[in-house]
Amino acid sequence: VALHPISLLAYFAGIGFLNGDSRNEIVSQIKRDFFPTLALEVALWTPLDVSNFQFVPVRHQLLVVNCGCFIESVGLSFIKKNGFVLPGMD
């Protein structure tokens, strides 16, 4: 969870750069989507990690983390394309 802010900044900046977005568009998306996306990341990974290490046998823990990574990748792609605002954070 400690590295999520750094990885999200790198994600939004890197993907924006690769898509050919201007610097202003990248900064605008980071300002608009960073905190809601960070909240989503924490809401996904905190319970997933706790339950994974407490209830899942060691031989299946990697599979659970990989499923979480897949869900995270789909969510980040959706947010990058469409934007994301949590209710009440207009």
Short mmCIF file of N, CA and C in Angstrom, two decimals:
data_model
loop_
_atom_site.label_atom_id
_atom_site.label_comp_id
_atom_site.label_asym_id
_atom_site.label_seq_id
_atom_site.Cartn_x
_atom_site.Cartn_y
_atom_site.Cartn_z
N VAL A 1 0.84 -1.19 0.00
CA VAL A 1 0.00 0.00 0.00
C VAL A 1 0.88 1.25 0.00
N ALA A 2 2.08 1.16 0.56
CA ALA A 2 2.95 2.33 0.64
C ALA A 2 3.41 2.81 -0.73
N LEU A 3 3.53 1.93 -1.68
CA LEU A 3 4.02 2.31 -3.00
C LEU A 3 2.91 2.62 -4.00
N HIS A 4 1.67 2.46 -3.60
CA HIS A 4 0.55 2.73 -4.52
C HIS A 4 0.55 4.17 -5.05
N PRO A 5 0.80 5.19 -4.22
CA PRO A 5 0.81 6.55 -4.78
C PRO A 5 1.86 6.74 -5.87
N ILE A 6 3.04 6.17 -5.66
CA ILE A 6 4.11 6.31 -6.65
C ILE A 6 3.76 5.57 -7.93
N SER A 7 3.25 4.36 -7.78
CA SER A 7 2.91 3.57 -8.98
C SER A 7 1.74 4.19 -9.75
N LEU A 8 0.79 4.79 -9.05
CA LEU A 8 -0.33 5.44 -9.74
C LEU A 8 0.13 6.67 -10.51
N LEU A 9 1.01 7.46 -9.91
CA LEU A 9 1.54 8.61 -10.63
C LEU A 9 2.30 8.16 -11.87
N ALA A 10 3.12 7.13 -11.72
CA ALA A 10 3.87 6.60 -12.86
C ALA A 10 2.92 6.05 -13.92
N TYR A 11 1.85 5.39 -13.48
CA TYR A 11 0.88 4.82 -14.43
C TYR A 11 0.20 5.92 -15.25
N PHE A 12 -0.38 6.90 -14.56
CA PHE A 12 -1.10 7.95 -15.27
C PHE A 12 -0.16 8.76 -16.18
N ALA A 13 1.04 9.06 -15.69
CA ALA A 13 1.99 9.83 -16.50
C ALA A 13 2.50 8.99 -17.67
N GLY A 14 2.88 7.76 -17.41
CA GLY A 14 3.44 6.90 -18.45
C GLY A 14 2.44 6.58 -19.54
N ILE A 15 1.25 6.17 -19.16
CA ILE A 15 0.23 5.83 -20.16
C ILE A 15 -0.21 7.08 -20.91
N GLY A 16 -0.33 8.20 -20.21
CA GLY A 16 -0.69 9.44 -20.88
C GLY A 16 0.37 9.83 -21.91
N PHE A 17 1.63 9.71 -21.53
CA PHE A 17 2.71 10.02 -22.46
C PHE A 17 2.68 9.09 -23.67
N LEU A 18 2.51 7.79 -23.43
CA LEU A 18 2.47 6.83 -24.53
C LEU A 18 1.26 7.03 -25.44
N ASN A 19 0.16 7.54 -24.89
CA ASN A 19 -1.03 7.83 -25.70
C ASN A 19 -0.91 9.14 -26.45
N GLY A 20 0.14 9.89 -26.17
CA GLY A 20 0.31 11.17 -26.85
C GLY A 20 -0.45 12.31 -26.22
N ASP A 21 -0.88 12.14 -24.98
CA ASP A 21 -1.58 13.22 -24.29
C ASP A 21 -0.61 14.37 -23.99
N SER A 22 -1.14 15.57 -23.96
CA SER A 22 -0.30 16.72 -23.62
C SER A 22 -0.01 16.71 -22.13
N ARG A 23 0.97 17.50 -21.73
CA ARG A 23 1.32 17.58 -20.32
C ARG A 23 0.13 18.08 -19.50
N ASN A 24 -0.59 19.04 -20.04
CA ASN A 24 -1.76 19.58 -19.33
C ASN A 24 -2.85 18.53 -19.16
N GLU A 25 -3.07 17.69 -20.18
CA GLU A 25 -4.06 16.62 -20.07
C GLU A 25 -3.66 15.59 -19.02
N ILE A 26 -2.37 15.27 -18.97
CA ILE A 26 -1.87 14.30 -17.99
C ILE A 26 -2.05 14.85 -16.58
N VAL A 27 -1.63 16.10 -16.38
CA VAL A 27 -1.76 16.72 -15.05
C VAL A 27 -3.23 16.83 -14.66
N SER A 28 -4.09 17.16 -15.60
CA SER A 28 -5.52 17.27 -15.33
C SER A 28 -6.10 15.93 -14.89
N GLN A 29 -5.72 14.87 -15.59
CA GLN A 29 -6.24 13.55 -15.20
C GLN A 29 -5.72 13.13 -13.84
N ILE A 30 -4.45 13.41 -13.56
CA ILE A 30 -3.90 13.06 -12.26
C ILE A 30 -4.65 13.81 -11.16
N LYS A 31 -4.89 15.10 -11.36
CA LYS A 31 -5.63 15.87 -10.35
C LYS A 31 -7.04 15.35 -10.16
N ARG A 32 -7.68 14.94 -11.24
CA ARG A 32 -9.08 14.50 -11.19
C ARG A 32 -9.20 13.07 -10.65
N ASP A 33 -8.31 12.17 -11.06
CA ASP A 33 -8.52 10.74 -10.81
C ASP A 33 -7.59 10.12 -9.78
N PHE A 34 -6.56 10.84 -9.32
CA PHE A 34 -5.56 10.21 -8.46
C PHE A 34 -6.15 9.72 -7.13
N PHE A 35 -6.80 10.59 -6.38
CA PHE A 35 -7.28 10.20 -5.05
C PHE A 35 -8.42 9.18 -5.10
N PRO A 36 -9.37 9.31 -6.01
CA PRO A 36 -10.38 8.24 -6.10
C PRO A 36 -9.78 6.89 -6.49
N THR A 37 -8.80 6.91 -7.38
CA THR A 37 -8.16 5.67 -7.79
C THR A 37 -7.34 5.09 -6.64
N LEU A 38 -6.67 5.94 -5.89
CA LEU A 38 -5.91 5.47 -4.73
C LEU A 38 -6.85 4.85 -3.70
N ALA A 39 -8.01 5.46 -3.48
CA ALA A 39 -9.00 4.89 -2.55
C ALA A 39 -9.46 3.52 -3.04
N LEU A 40 -9.66 3.38 -4.34
CA LEU A 40 -10.05 2.10 -4.91
C LEU A 40 -8.96 1.06 -4.73
N GLU A 41 -7.71 1.45 -4.94
CA GLU A 41 -6.58 0.53 -4.76
C GLU A 41 -6.52 0.02 -3.31
N VAL A 42 -6.64 0.93 -2.36
CA VAL A 42 -6.59 0.53 -0.95
C VAL A 42 -7.78 -0.36 -0.61
N ALA A 43 -8.95 -0.02 -1.15
CA ALA A 43 -10.15 -0.84 -0.89
C ALA A 43 -10.03 -2.23 -1.51
N LEU A 44 -9.28 -2.36 -2.59
CA LEU A 44 -9.09 -3.67 -3.21
C LEU A 44 -8.01 -4.47 -2.50
N TRP A 45 -6.83 -3.88 -2.33
CA TRP A 45 -5.68 -4.66 -1.89
C TRP A 45 -5.64 -4.95 -0.40
N THR A 46 -6.12 -4.06 0.44
CA THR A 46 -6.04 -4.30 1.88
C THR A 46 -6.83 -5.54 2.28
N PRO A 47 -8.13 -5.65 1.96
CA PRO A 47 -8.84 -6.88 2.35
C PRO A 47 -8.35 -8.11 1.58
N LEU A 48 -7.95 -7.91 0.33
CA LEU A 48 -7.47 -9.06 -0.45
C LEU A 48 -6.20 -9.63 0.17
N ASP A 49 -5.26 -8.77 0.53
CA ASP A 49 -4.01 -9.25 1.14
C ASP A 49 -4.25 -9.89 2.50
N VAL A 50 -5.07 -9.27 3.32
CA VAL A 50 -5.34 -9.82 4.65
C VAL A 50 -6.00 -11.19 4.54
N SER A 51 -7.04 -11.29 3.73
CA SER A 51 -7.72 -12.58 3.60
C SER A 51 -6.85 -13.60 2.89
N ASN A 52 -6.05 -13.17 1.94
CA ASN A 52 -5.18 -14.09 1.21
C ASN A 52 -4.18 -14.74 2.17
N PHE A 53 -3.51 -13.96 2.97
CA PHE A 53 -2.49 -14.52 3.85
C PHE A 53 -3.07 -15.23 5.06
N GLN A 54 -4.31 -14.96 5.39
CA GLN A 54 -4.90 -15.61 6.55
C GLN A 54 -5.64 -16.90 6.19
N PHE A 55 -6.31 -16.94 5.05
CA PHE A 55 -7.20 -18.06 4.75
C PHE A 55 -6.78 -18.94 3.57
N VAL A 56 -5.97 -18.43 2.68
CA VAL A 56 -5.63 -19.17 1.46
C VAL A 56 -4.36 -19.96 1.69
N PRO A 57 -4.35 -21.24 1.30
CA PRO A 57 -3.12 -22.03 1.43
C PRO A 57 -1.99 -21.41 0.60
N VAL A 58 -0.77 -21.59 1.06
CA VAL A 58 0.38 -20.96 0.42
C VAL A 58 0.45 -21.30 -1.07
N ARG A 59 0.13 -22.51 -1.42
CA ARG A 59 0.26 -22.90 -2.84
C ARG A 59 -0.73 -22.17 -3.75
N HIS A 60 -1.78 -21.56 -3.18
CA HIS A 60 -2.76 -20.84 -3.98
C HIS A 60 -2.68 -19.32 -3.83
N GLN A 61 -1.80 -18.84 -2.98
CA GLN A 61 -1.72 -17.40 -2.73
C GLN A 61 -1.31 -16.61 -3.97
N LEU A 62 -0.40 -17.14 -4.76
CA LEU A 62 0.01 -16.45 -5.97
C LEU A 62 -1.15 -16.30 -6.95
N LEU A 63 -1.98 -17.33 -7.04
CA LEU A 63 -3.15 -17.27 -7.91
C LEU A 63 -4.10 -16.15 -7.47
N VAL A 64 -4.31 -16.02 -6.17
CA VAL A 64 -5.19 -14.97 -5.65
C VAL A 64 -4.62 -13.59 -5.97
N VAL A 65 -3.31 -13.41 -5.78
CA VAL A 65 -2.68 -12.13 -6.08
C VAL A 65 -2.76 -11.83 -7.57
N ASN A 66 -2.56 -12.85 -8.41
CA ASN A 66 -2.67 -12.64 -9.85
C ASN A 66 -4.08 -12.25 -10.26
N CYS A 67 -5.09 -12.83 -9.64
CA CYS A 67 -6.48 -12.44 -9.92
C CYS A 67 -6.71 -10.98 -9.49
N GLY A 68 -6.15 -10.59 -8.35
CA GLY A 68 -6.23 -9.20 -7.91
C GLY A 68 -5.55 -8.26 -8.88
N CYS A 69 -4.40 -8.66 -9.41
CA CYS A 69 -3.68 -7.84 -10.40
C CYS A 69 -4.50 -7.69 -11.67
N PHE A 70 -5.17 -8.75 -12.08
CA PHE A 70 -6.01 -8.69 -13.27
C PHE A 70 -7.16 -7.70 -13.06
N ILE A 71 -7.82 -7.80 -11.91
CA ILE A 71 -8.93 -6.88 -11.59
C ILE A 71 -8.42 -5.44 -11.53
N GLU A 72 -7.25 -5.25 -10.91
CA GLU A 72 -6.66 -3.91 -10.83
C GLU A 72 -6.34 -3.37 -12.22
N SER A 73 -5.80 -4.19 -13.09
CA SER A 73 -5.45 -3.75 -14.45
C SER A 73 -6.69 -3.35 -15.24
N VAL A 74 -7.74 -4.12 -15.11
CA VAL A 74 -8.99 -3.77 -15.79
C VAL A 74 -9.53 -2.45 -15.25
N GLY A 75 -9.51 -2.30 -13.94
CA GLY A 75 -9.99 -1.06 -13.33
C GLY A 75 -9.17 0.15 -13.73
N LEU A 76 -7.85 0.02 -13.73
CA LEU A 76 -6.99 1.14 -14.11
C LEU A 76 -7.19 1.51 -15.58
N SER A 77 -7.35 0.52 -16.43
CA SER A 77 -7.59 0.81 -17.84
C SER A 77 -8.91 1.55 -18.03
N PHE A 78 -9.94 1.12 -17.31
CA PHE A 78 -11.24 1.79 -17.39
C PHE A 78 -11.14 3.23 -16.91
N ILE A 79 -10.46 3.42 -15.78
CA ILE A 79 -10.33 4.76 -15.21
C ILE A 79 -9.52 5.66 -16.14
N LYS A 80 -8.46 5.12 -16.72
CA LYS A 80 -7.64 5.93 -17.64
C LYS A 80 -8.45 6.38 -18.85
N LYS A 81 -9.29 5.49 -19.34
CA LYS A 81 -10.08 5.80 -20.54
C LYS A 81 -11.27 6.72 -20.22
N ASN A 82 -11.96 6.45 -19.14
CA ASN A 82 -13.23 7.13 -18.85
C ASN A 82 -13.19 8.13 -17.70
N GLY A 83 -12.16 8.10 -16.90
CA GLY A 83 -12.12 8.93 -15.70
C GLY A 83 -12.93 8.26 -14.59
N PHE A 84 -12.75 8.74 -13.38
CA PHE A 84 -13.42 8.12 -12.24
C PHE A 84 -13.52 9.13 -11.12
N VAL A 85 -14.72 9.30 -10.61
CA VAL A 85 -14.94 10.17 -9.46
C VAL A 85 -15.82 9.43 -8.48
N LEU A 86 -15.38 9.37 -7.23
CA LEU A 86 -16.21 8.73 -6.21
C LEU A 86 -17.42 9.60 -5.92
N PRO A 87 -18.54 9.00 -5.53
CA PRO A 87 -19.72 9.80 -5.18
C PRO A 87 -19.38 10.80 -4.07
N GLY A 88 -19.80 12.02 -4.26
CA GLY A 88 -19.54 13.06 -3.28
C GLY A 88 -18.24 13.80 -3.48
N MET A 89 -17.44 13.40 -4.47
CA MET A 89 -16.17 14.08 -4.72
C MET A 89 -16.20 14.85 -6.03
N ASP A 90 -17.31 15.39 -6.39
CA ASP A 90 -17.45 16.12 -7.66
C ASP A 90 -16.55 17.31 -7.71
#
